[in-house]
Amino acid sequence: MRMVDVIRKKRSGAELSAEEVRFVVEGVVSGEIPDYQTSAWLMAVCFAGMTARETAVLTLAMADSGDRVDLSGIRGIKLDKHSTGGVGDKTTLILAPLVAACGVPVAKMSGRGLGHTGGTIDKLESMLGFRTELPRERFFAQVNEIGVSVIGQSGNIAPADKKLYALRDVTGTVESIPLIASSVMSKKIAAGADAILLDVKFGSGAFMKTAEEAKALAQAMVAIGREVGRRTVAAITDMDQPLGRAIGNAMEVREAIDVLAGEGPDDLRELCLELGGHMVALGGKASDAAEARRMLEEAIASGAALRKFAELVAAQGGDPAVVERPDELLPQAGLLVPVAAAADGYVHGIDAESVGLAAMRLGAGRAAKEDRIDHAVGVELVRKRGDRVRGGDTLALLHVRNDKGADELARQLAAAYRIESAAPGANPLIYEIVS
Ligand code: URA
């Protein structure tokens, strides 16, 4: 088989055979196919698309390109959750203990943040002593003992995806539904979960700018799940403003504790109850998402969810008293710089990408993989969509160590707010569930 023929076939819009798709993935991983041919093939896929069958074969070939995690040492239906990337998205910090408190085991491997989006592992590490690297046996034993563990992604998971993603990033071929769907699902399948809940975001801070694009991506991923025998449900959710009010590692842990304690911002709590409902139903502990939601509400009201978070923190080396004394035990930046509204009106949206980039420039995130982060700093959104503001009102607060460069960032943040004279219409947080 010759790569040039496979490129030509894809360019003409024809469906590739399973052998041809596997030939590409194997050649990419072994290095036998040069980057210029892989890039040409990726561009052909961008223009010509892939059928559901081709996408499933590509996904499995990528999942099989490295280690497959065997979770059979953990009892029960193992669930994984994935978000296609958001700003202020601390749902894993809430959902892992919340769902575990309802009896569904959560063995979660998460990543670090890069660019404008944050990472669960960085957030957890803002708690002093919290270990995110555990030996596999310890990870399994902890899930069997307390029902939950969250650790950093380790091992050689889907190396074909790493290689393809690096090329996509520099060849303008990221935005292709079969390529995104296979990239996400190959990693989830290799990570070993029985069932997968996907949160597919759309809006200014997301890959998918419209609900329709997000729905097409969700359908492609659910179809892959069906094809490979992993129950998959996708929620299509709004990212036209960051989630919750806190963007920054320790600040997000604090907000997660608030939600687990029955407080916290409405949008974040609502999304967690909705996503958590589907997770508990997928985990077989409730007959449907509505019954599951009642279980989650009860776990919050009874304090079981917060206790489970404290157990998780203690099991991984942190101080469980963080749930009672977050102000004392989480790092704080010390200085608050207000961001003022330039005009009167209503907040219609907050550009999530700009907010994420501002938090990154403050030191909460990384521009490059090797950058060190400051867990204490971040952005607090005082006003959100629908709020009425007057010129000079505080829209947001920068949590900083000192005021160096803060004025410029405050101006950028003010520009991220879309303020108009009329009140905005209602905009549902959860647009649709695809299952
Ligand atoms: N996230 C992924 O893991 N892969 C993509 O292609 C896009 C987002």
Short mmCIF file of C-alpha atoms and ligand atoms in Angstrom, two decimals:
data_model
loop_
_atom_site.label_atom_id
_atom_site.label_comp_id
_atom_site.label_asym_id
_atom_site.label_seq_id
_atom_site.Cartn_x
_atom_site.Cartn_y
_atom_site.Cartn_z
CA MET A 1 0.00 0.00 0.00
CA ARG A 2 1.27 3.51 -0.79
CA MET A 3 0.38 6.57 1.28
CA VAL A 4 0.06 8.73 -1.82
CA ASP A 5 -2.78 6.49 -3.08
CA VAL A 6 -4.57 6.69 0.28
CA ILE A 7 -4.28 10.51 0.21
CA ARG A 8 -5.65 10.63 -3.35
CA LYS A 9 -8.53 8.31 -2.48
CA LYS A 10 -9.51 10.45 0.52
CA ARG A 11 -9.12 13.63 -1.53
CA SER A 12 -11.60 12.28 -4.07
CA GLY A 13 -14.16 11.79 -1.28
CA ALA A 14 -14.17 7.97 -1.31
CA GLU A 15 -14.48 5.88 1.84
CA LEU A 16 -11.18 4.34 2.99
CA SER A 17 -11.11 0.66 3.88
CA ALA A 18 -10.30 -0.43 7.44
CA GLU A 19 -6.87 -1.64 6.19
CA GLU A 20 -6.14 1.76 4.68
CA VAL A 21 -7.07 3.64 7.87
CA ARG A 22 -4.97 1.29 10.00
CA PHE A 23 -2.08 1.63 7.52
CA VAL A 24 -2.11 5.41 8.10
CA VAL A 25 -2.20 5.15 11.92
CA GLU A 26 0.52 2.49 12.05
CA GLY A 27 2.72 4.45 9.65
CA VAL A 28 2.28 7.64 11.67
CA VAL A 29 3.30 5.94 14.93
CA SER A 30 6.25 4.02 13.44
CA GLY A 31 7.48 7.14 11.63
CA GLU A 32 7.37 5.37 8.25
CA ILE A 33 4.93 7.93 6.88
CA PRO A 34 6.59 11.36 6.73
CA ASP A 35 4.85 14.36 8.31
CA TYR A 36 4.21 16.02 4.92
CA GLN A 37 2.12 13.07 3.75
CA THR A 38 0.28 12.80 7.07
CA SER A 39 -0.47 16.53 6.87
CA ALA A 40 -1.82 16.18 3.34
CA TRP A 41 -4.02 13.28 4.47
CA LEU A 42 -5.32 15.31 7.44
CA MET A 43 -6.23 18.18 5.13
CA ALA A 44 -8.02 15.75 2.78
CA VAL A 45 -10.02 14.45 5.79
CA CYS A 46 -10.88 18.04 6.74
CA PHE A 47 -12.37 18.68 3.33
CA ALA A 48 -13.85 15.27 2.46
CA GLY A 49 -14.90 14.13 5.95
CA MET A 50 -15.14 10.51 7.09
CA THR A 51 -18.00 8.06 7.32
CA ALA A 52 -19.08 6.73 10.73
CA ARG A 53 -17.35 3.43 9.90
CA GLU A 54 -14.05 5.09 8.96
CA THR A 55 -14.21 7.26 12.10
CA ALA A 56 -14.75 4.19 14.32
CA VAL A 57 -11.83 2.32 12.70
CA LEU A 58 -9.59 5.39 13.10
CA THR A 59 -10.59 5.71 16.77
CA LEU A 60 -9.85 2.08 17.59
CA ALA A 61 -6.55 2.15 15.71
CA MET A 62 -5.50 5.22 17.74
CA ALA A 63 -6.72 3.66 21.01
CA ASP A 64 -4.64 0.54 20.20
CA SER A 65 -1.52 2.54 19.31
CA GLY A 66 -0.33 2.58 22.96
CA ASP A 67 -1.29 1.28 26.41
CA ARG A 68 -4.83 0.23 27.22
CA VAL A 69 -5.65 0.73 30.91
CA ASP A 70 -7.29 -2.33 32.44
CA LEU A 71 -9.77 -1.18 35.09
CA SER A 72 -11.11 -4.67 35.80
CA GLY A 73 -9.47 -4.52 39.25
CA ILE A 74 -12.15 -1.99 40.23
CA ARG A 75 -15.61 -3.28 41.17
CA GLY A 76 -18.73 -1.93 39.44
CA ILE A 77 -19.41 0.02 36.26
CA LYS A 78 -16.49 2.39 35.72
CA LEU A 79 -17.41 5.79 34.42
CA ASP A 80 -15.36 8.45 32.73
CA LYS A 81 -16.30 12.04 32.05
CA HIS A 82 -14.78 14.38 29.52
CA SER A 83 -15.30 18.02 28.74
CA THR A 84 -14.23 19.38 25.37
CA GLY A 85 -12.53 22.25 27.16
CA GLY A 86 -13.88 25.21 29.00
CA VAL A 87 -12.94 28.17 31.14
CA GLY A 88 -13.78 27.96 34.83
CA ASP A 89 -14.79 24.33 34.30
CA LYS A 90 -14.27 22.72 37.70
CA THR A 91 -17.03 20.14 37.25
CA THR A 92 -14.69 17.15 37.77
CA LEU A 93 -13.78 18.45 41.26
CA ILE A 94 -17.48 18.41 42.12
CA LEU A 95 -18.72 15.42 40.14
CA ALA A 96 -16.08 12.90 41.19
CA PRO A 97 -17.01 12.99 44.93
CA LEU A 98 -20.69 13.76 44.28
CA VAL A 99 -21.26 10.79 41.98
CA ALA A 100 -19.11 8.55 44.21
CA ALA A 101 -21.31 9.56 47.17
CA CYS A 102 -24.23 8.03 45.20
CA GLY A 103 -22.39 4.69 44.87
CA VAL A 104 -20.86 5.00 41.39
CA PRO A 105 -17.08 4.35 41.37
CA VAL A 106 -15.04 7.14 39.78
CA ALA A 107 -11.49 6.28 38.64
CA LYS A 108 -10.53 9.47 36.89
CA MET A 109 -7.35 10.33 35.05
CA SER A 110 -7.12 14.02 34.26
CA GLY A 111 -4.76 16.44 32.60
CA ARG A 112 -3.00 19.72 33.26
CA GLY A 113 -4.05 23.03 31.79
CA LEU A 114 -2.55 24.59 28.68
CA GLY A 115 -3.39 27.92 27.06
CA HIS A 116 -6.72 29.45 28.02
CA THR A 117 -8.20 26.29 29.58
CA GLY A 118 -7.37 25.03 33.08
CA GLY A 119 -6.62 21.46 34.14
CA THR A 120 -8.11 19.43 36.99
CA ILE A 121 -4.69 18.21 38.16
CA ASP A 122 -3.38 21.77 38.62
CA LYS A 123 -6.51 22.66 40.58
CA LEU A 124 -6.16 19.66 42.91
CA GLU A 125 -2.49 20.48 43.49
CA SER A 126 -3.46 23.86 44.94
CA MET A 127 -4.27 21.83 48.10
CA LEU A 128 -0.96 21.40 49.93
CA GLY A 129 0.20 17.77 49.96
CA PHE A 130 -2.41 16.48 47.47
CA ARG A 131 -0.70 13.77 45.41
CA THR A 132 -1.80 13.39 41.80
CA GLU A 133 0.69 10.65 40.96
CA LEU A 134 -0.24 7.28 42.47
CA PRO A 135 0.94 3.79 41.52
CA ARG A 136 -1.76 1.98 39.53
CA GLU A 137 -2.41 -0.54 42.36
CA ARG A 138 -2.88 2.27 44.90
CA PHE A 139 -5.24 4.06 42.49
CA PHE A 140 -7.39 0.92 42.08
CA ALA A 141 -7.32 0.14 45.83
CA GLN A 142 -8.45 3.69 46.69
CA VAL A 143 -11.42 3.46 44.29
CA ASN A 144 -12.40 0.12 45.84
CA GLU A 145 -12.03 1.53 49.37
CA ILE A 146 -13.64 4.98 49.12
CA GLY A 147 -15.20 4.97 45.64
CA VAL A 148 -13.12 7.74 44.11
CA SER A 149 -9.64 8.75 42.99
CA VAL A 150 -8.43 11.46 40.63
CA ILE A 151 -4.87 11.22 39.31
CA GLY A 152 -2.79 12.61 36.46
CA GLN A 153 -2.80 10.87 33.12
CA SER A 154 0.21 8.57 32.92
CA GLY A 155 1.45 5.86 30.62
CA ASN A 156 1.55 5.83 26.88
CA ILE A 157 -2.11 6.57 26.07
CA ALA A 158 -2.97 6.86 22.35
CA PRO A 159 0.46 8.01 21.04
CA ALA A 160 -1.04 8.17 17.51
CA ASP A 161 -3.32 10.93 18.75
CA LYS A 162 -0.40 12.88 20.25
CA LYS A 163 1.44 12.77 16.93
CA LEU A 164 -1.64 13.59 14.83
CA TYR A 165 -2.76 16.36 17.18
CA ALA A 166 0.67 18.04 17.07
CA LEU A 167 0.47 18.06 13.26
CA ARG A 168 -3.15 19.24 13.24
CA ASP A 169 -2.23 22.11 15.50
CA VAL A 170 0.26 23.51 12.96
CA THR A 171 -1.53 22.64 9.72
CA GLY A 172 -4.94 24.21 10.33
CA THR A 173 -6.64 20.82 10.62
CA VAL A 174 -7.92 20.82 14.20
CA GLU A 175 -11.49 21.77 13.29
CA SER A 176 -12.74 18.56 11.72
CA ILE A 177 -15.51 16.60 13.39
CA PRO A 178 -14.19 13.07 12.64
CA LEU A 179 -10.69 14.11 13.74
CA ILE A 180 -11.85 15.70 17.02
CA ALA A 181 -14.29 12.86 17.74
CA SER A 182 -11.69 10.14 17.15
CA SER A 183 -9.05 12.06 19.13
CA VAL A 184 -11.27 12.40 22.22
CA MET A 185 -12.80 8.93 22.07
CA SER A 186 -9.50 7.09 21.41
CA LYS A 187 -8.15 8.42 24.73
CA LYS A 188 -11.34 7.59 26.62
CA ILE A 189 -11.43 4.06 25.19
CA ALA A 190 -7.74 3.48 25.99
CA ALA A 191 -8.35 4.77 29.55
CA GLY A 192 -10.64 1.79 30.07
CA ALA A 193 -14.03 3.12 31.27
CA ASP A 194 -17.21 1.10 30.65
CA ALA A 195 -19.36 4.20 30.11
CA ILE A 196 -18.51 7.75 29.07
CA LEU A 197 -20.23 11.06 29.72
CA LEU A 198 -19.19 13.87 27.40
CA ASP A 199 -19.73 17.57 27.97
CA VAL A 200 -19.53 19.15 24.52
CA LYS A 201 -19.19 22.91 24.84
CA PHE A 202 -20.14 25.55 22.32
CA GLY A 203 -19.59 29.31 22.33
CA SER A 204 -16.75 31.78 22.41
CA GLY A 205 -14.51 29.72 24.67
CA ALA A 206 -15.00 26.40 22.86
CA PHE A 207 -13.80 24.63 19.70
CA MET A 208 -17.37 24.51 18.45
CA LYS A 209 -18.80 27.98 18.05
CA THR A 210 -22.46 27.02 17.53
CA ALA A 211 -24.87 24.55 19.14
CA GLU A 212 -25.37 22.86 15.75
CA GLU A 213 -21.64 22.17 15.34
CA ALA A 214 -21.46 20.90 18.92
CA LYS A 215 -24.41 18.60 18.24
CA ALA A 216 -22.73 17.15 15.15
CA LEU A 217 -19.58 16.47 17.21
CA ALA A 218 -21.64 14.94 20.03
CA GLN A 219 -23.45 12.65 17.58
CA ALA A 220 -20.15 11.53 16.05
CA MET A 221 -18.73 10.64 19.49
CA VAL A 222 -21.89 8.86 20.67
CA ALA A 223 -21.85 6.86 17.39
CA ILE A 224 -18.23 5.81 18.05
CA GLY A 225 -19.19 4.75 21.60
CA ARG A 226 -22.03 2.63 20.20
CA GLU A 227 -19.74 1.11 17.57
CA VAL A 228 -17.13 0.04 20.15
CA GLY A 229 -19.55 -1.06 22.90
CA ARG A 230 -19.06 1.79 25.41
CA ARG A 231 -22.27 3.45 26.53
CA THR A 232 -21.83 7.14 25.75
CA VAL A 233 -24.02 10.13 26.54
CA ALA A 234 -23.20 13.69 25.48
CA ALA A 235 -24.55 16.93 26.92
CA ILE A 236 -24.31 19.99 24.68
CA THR A 237 -23.64 22.95 26.93
CA ASP A 238 -23.14 26.68 26.62
CA MET A 239 -19.68 28.27 26.96
CA ASP A 240 -20.66 31.81 25.98
CA GLN A 241 -19.35 32.84 29.36
CA PRO A 242 -17.05 31.03 31.80
CA LEU A 243 -18.63 28.50 34.14
CA GLY A 244 -19.22 29.74 37.69
CA ARG A 245 -17.45 32.82 39.00
CA ALA A 246 -13.92 31.61 39.78
CA ILE A 247 -11.13 31.12 37.22
CA GLY A 248 -7.83 30.15 38.87
CA ASN A 249 -6.74 26.99 40.61
CA ALA A 250 -7.26 27.46 44.37
CA MET A 251 -10.20 29.78 43.68
CA GLU A 252 -11.87 27.00 41.68
CA VAL A 253 -11.29 24.45 44.46
CA ARG A 254 -12.97 26.90 46.85
CA GLU A 255 -15.95 27.24 44.48
CA ALA A 256 -16.21 23.44 44.10
CA ILE A 257 -16.33 23.10 47.91
CA ASP A 258 -19.11 25.71 47.96
CA VAL A 259 -21.20 23.70 45.46
CA LEU A 260 -20.63 20.46 47.37
CA ALA A 261 -21.80 22.30 50.49
CA GLY A 262 -25.06 23.30 48.75
CA GLU A 263 -24.01 26.83 47.81
CA GLY A 264 -21.99 28.27 44.92
CA PRO A 265 -23.06 29.75 41.58
CA ASP A 266 -26.35 28.58 40.05
CA ASP A 267 -24.95 27.74 36.59
CA LEU A 268 -22.22 25.52 38.00
CA ARG A 269 -24.53 23.71 40.41
CA GLU A 270 -27.15 23.17 37.69
CA LEU A 271 -24.60 21.77 35.21
CA CYS A 272 -23.20 19.40 37.85
CA LEU A 273 -26.66 18.12 38.78
CA GLU A 274 -27.48 17.54 35.13
CA LEU A 275 -24.19 15.87 34.17
CA GLY A 276 -24.06 13.97 37.47
CA GLY A 277 -27.61 12.69 36.88
CA HIS A 278 -26.54 11.09 33.62
CA MET A 279 -23.42 9.65 35.28
CA VAL A 280 -25.39 8.02 38.09
CA ALA A 281 -27.90 6.62 35.57
CA LEU A 282 -25.07 5.33 33.32
CA GLY A 283 -23.49 3.78 36.41
CA GLY A 284 -26.69 1.77 36.96
CA LYS A 285 -27.57 3.30 40.34
CA ALA A 286 -30.79 5.01 39.19
CA SER A 287 -33.45 4.08 36.66
CA ASP A 288 -33.27 7.46 34.93
CA ALA A 289 -31.54 10.85 35.12
CA ALA A 290 -34.44 12.40 37.09
CA GLU A 291 -34.19 9.83 39.89
CA ALA A 292 -30.40 10.22 39.80
CA ARG A 293 -30.73 13.98 40.18
CA ARG A 294 -32.78 13.52 43.34
CA MET A 295 -30.05 11.26 44.72
CA LEU A 296 -27.41 13.91 43.98
CA GLU A 297 -29.48 16.65 45.64
CA GLU A 298 -29.84 14.42 48.69
CA ALA A 299 -26.07 13.71 48.77
CA ILE A 300 -25.44 17.47 48.85
CA ALA A 301 -28.16 18.23 51.41
CA SER A 302 -27.05 15.44 53.78
CA GLY A 303 -23.38 16.48 53.65
CA ALA A 304 -22.37 13.11 52.11
CA ALA A 305 -20.92 14.77 48.98
CA LEU A 306 -18.73 17.16 50.96
CA ARG A 307 -17.59 14.33 53.25
CA LYS A 308 -16.62 12.30 50.16
CA PHE A 309 -14.54 15.23 48.91
CA ALA A 310 -12.77 15.40 52.30
CA GLU A 311 -12.14 11.61 52.13
CA LEU A 312 -10.67 12.00 48.65
CA VAL A 313 -8.37 14.80 49.82
CA ALA A 314 -7.22 12.81 52.87
CA ALA A 315 -6.65 9.62 50.84
CA GLN A 316 -4.34 11.49 48.44
CA GLY A 317 -2.27 13.27 51.08
CA GLY A 318 -4.07 16.61 51.53
CA ASP A 319 -5.67 18.10 54.63
CA PRO A 320 -9.41 17.22 54.73
CA ALA A 321 -10.05 20.24 56.98
CA VAL A 322 -9.92 22.27 53.75
CA VAL A 323 -13.69 21.72 53.49
CA GLU A 324 -14.23 23.55 56.80
CA ARG A 325 -11.46 26.15 56.58
CA PRO A 326 -10.82 26.83 52.88
CA ASP A 327 -9.80 30.46 53.53
CA GLU A 328 -7.06 29.30 55.85
CA LEU A 329 -5.87 26.22 53.97
CA LEU A 330 -6.00 27.33 50.33
CA PRO A 331 -3.42 29.80 49.02
CA GLN A 332 -4.68 33.35 48.48
CA ALA A 333 -3.14 36.03 46.27
CA GLY A 334 -3.75 38.85 48.73
CA LEU A 335 -4.49 41.78 46.42
CA LEU A 336 -7.80 42.44 44.62
CA VAL A 337 -7.83 44.72 41.55
CA PRO A 338 -11.32 45.72 40.35
CA VAL A 339 -12.35 45.69 36.68
CA ALA A 340 -14.83 48.51 36.05
CA ALA A 341 -17.72 48.63 33.55
CA ALA A 342 -17.24 51.31 30.89
CA ALA A 343 -20.96 51.86 30.27
CA ASP A 344 -24.48 51.21 31.61
CA GLY A 345 -26.40 48.20 30.33
CA TYR A 346 -26.87 44.44 30.66
CA VAL A 347 -24.21 41.77 30.41
CA HIS A 348 -24.96 39.66 27.30
CA GLY A 349 -21.88 37.47 27.34
CA ILE A 350 -18.30 37.24 28.59
CA ASP A 351 -15.73 36.04 26.06
CA ALA A 352 -14.51 32.91 27.80
CA GLU A 353 -11.30 32.64 25.81
CA SER A 354 -10.25 36.20 26.76
CA VAL A 355 -10.97 35.50 30.44
CA GLY A 356 -8.97 32.26 30.28
CA LEU A 357 -6.05 34.07 28.63
CA ALA A 358 -6.17 36.84 31.25
CA ALA A 359 -6.02 34.22 34.03
CA MET A 360 -3.12 32.55 32.23
CA ARG A 361 -1.21 35.87 32.01
CA LEU A 362 -1.77 36.40 35.72
CA GLY A 363 0.07 33.10 36.26
CA ALA A 364 -2.89 30.76 36.81
CA GLY A 365 -2.17 28.87 33.57
CA ARG A 366 0.60 27.94 31.18
CA ALA A 367 1.51 29.41 27.81
CA ALA A 368 3.98 26.52 27.32
CA LYS A 369 3.93 23.01 28.81
CA GLU A 370 6.97 23.59 31.05
CA ASP A 371 5.71 26.88 32.63
CA ARG A 372 5.21 26.97 36.41
CA ILE A 373 1.87 28.20 37.68
CA ASP A 374 0.76 30.21 40.70
CA HIS A 375 -2.14 28.39 42.36
CA ALA A 376 -3.39 31.45 44.24
CA VAL A 377 -4.02 33.96 41.44
CA GLY A 378 -7.03 34.23 39.15
CA VAL A 379 -10.12 36.09 38.06
CA GLU A 380 -13.41 36.39 39.96
CA LEU A 381 -16.42 37.27 37.82
CA VAL A 382 -18.63 39.49 39.96
CA ARG A 383 -21.18 40.09 37.17
CA LYS A 384 -22.44 37.52 34.71
CA ARG A 385 -24.89 37.29 31.82
CA GLY A 386 -28.22 38.92 32.54
CA ASP A 387 -26.85 41.24 35.25
CA ARG A 388 -27.61 44.95 34.98
CA VAL A 389 -24.58 47.21 35.41
CA ARG A 390 -23.83 50.92 35.59
CA GLY A 391 -20.64 52.54 34.27
CA GLY A 392 -17.96 52.23 36.96
CA ASP A 393 -19.52 49.16 38.62
CA THR A 394 -17.16 46.31 39.38
CA LEU A 395 -17.51 43.61 36.73
CA ALA A 396 -14.72 41.35 37.98
CA LEU A 397 -11.82 41.19 40.42
CA LEU A 398 -8.27 40.19 39.60
CA HIS A 399 -6.71 38.20 42.45
CA VAL A 400 -3.02 39.10 42.17
CA ARG A 401 0.22 39.09 44.18
CA ASN A 402 1.08 42.66 43.16
CA ASP A 403 -0.33 45.24 40.77
CA LYS A 404 2.39 44.93 38.11
CA GLY A 405 0.63 44.77 34.71
CA ALA A 406 -2.76 44.53 36.40
CA ASP A 407 -4.19 47.69 34.78
CA GLU A 408 -3.60 46.34 31.29
CA LEU A 409 -5.17 42.99 32.19
CA ALA A 410 -8.14 44.78 33.80
CA ARG A 411 -8.69 46.66 30.52
CA GLN A 412 -8.55 43.39 28.54
CA LEU A 413 -11.01 41.81 30.92
CA ALA A 414 -13.42 44.75 30.68
CA ALA A 415 -13.32 44.32 26.88
CA ALA A 416 -14.28 40.64 27.28
CA TYR A 417 -17.67 41.72 28.66
CA ARG A 418 -20.35 42.24 26.00
CA ILE A 419 -22.66 44.92 27.44
CA GLU A 420 -25.78 46.04 25.57
CA SER A 421 -28.62 48.38 26.45
CA ALA A 422 -31.51 45.83 26.38
CA ALA A 423 -31.75 42.82 28.69
CA PRO A 424 -30.66 39.52 27.05
CA GLY A 425 -33.14 36.70 26.41
CA ALA A 426 -32.93 33.46 28.35
CA ASN A 427 -30.17 31.17 27.12
CA PRO A 428 -30.30 27.57 28.35
CA LEU A 429 -27.08 26.26 29.88
CA ILE A 430 -27.82 22.75 28.63
CA TYR A 431 -28.91 22.80 25.04
CA GLU A 432 -29.53 19.12 24.40
CA ILE A 433 -28.62 15.60 25.52
CA VAL A 434 -27.47 13.17 22.82
CA SER A 435 -27.57 9.50 23.76
N1 URA B 1 -9.59 17.70 22.44
C1 URA B 1 -8.97 16.59 22.06
O1 URA B 1 -8.58 15.77 22.87
N2 URA B 1 -8.78 16.40 20.73
C2 URA B 1 -9.18 17.27 19.79
O2 URA B 1 -8.99 17.02 18.62
C3 URA B 1 -9.82 18.45 20.22
C4 URA B 1 -10.03 18.63 21.56
#
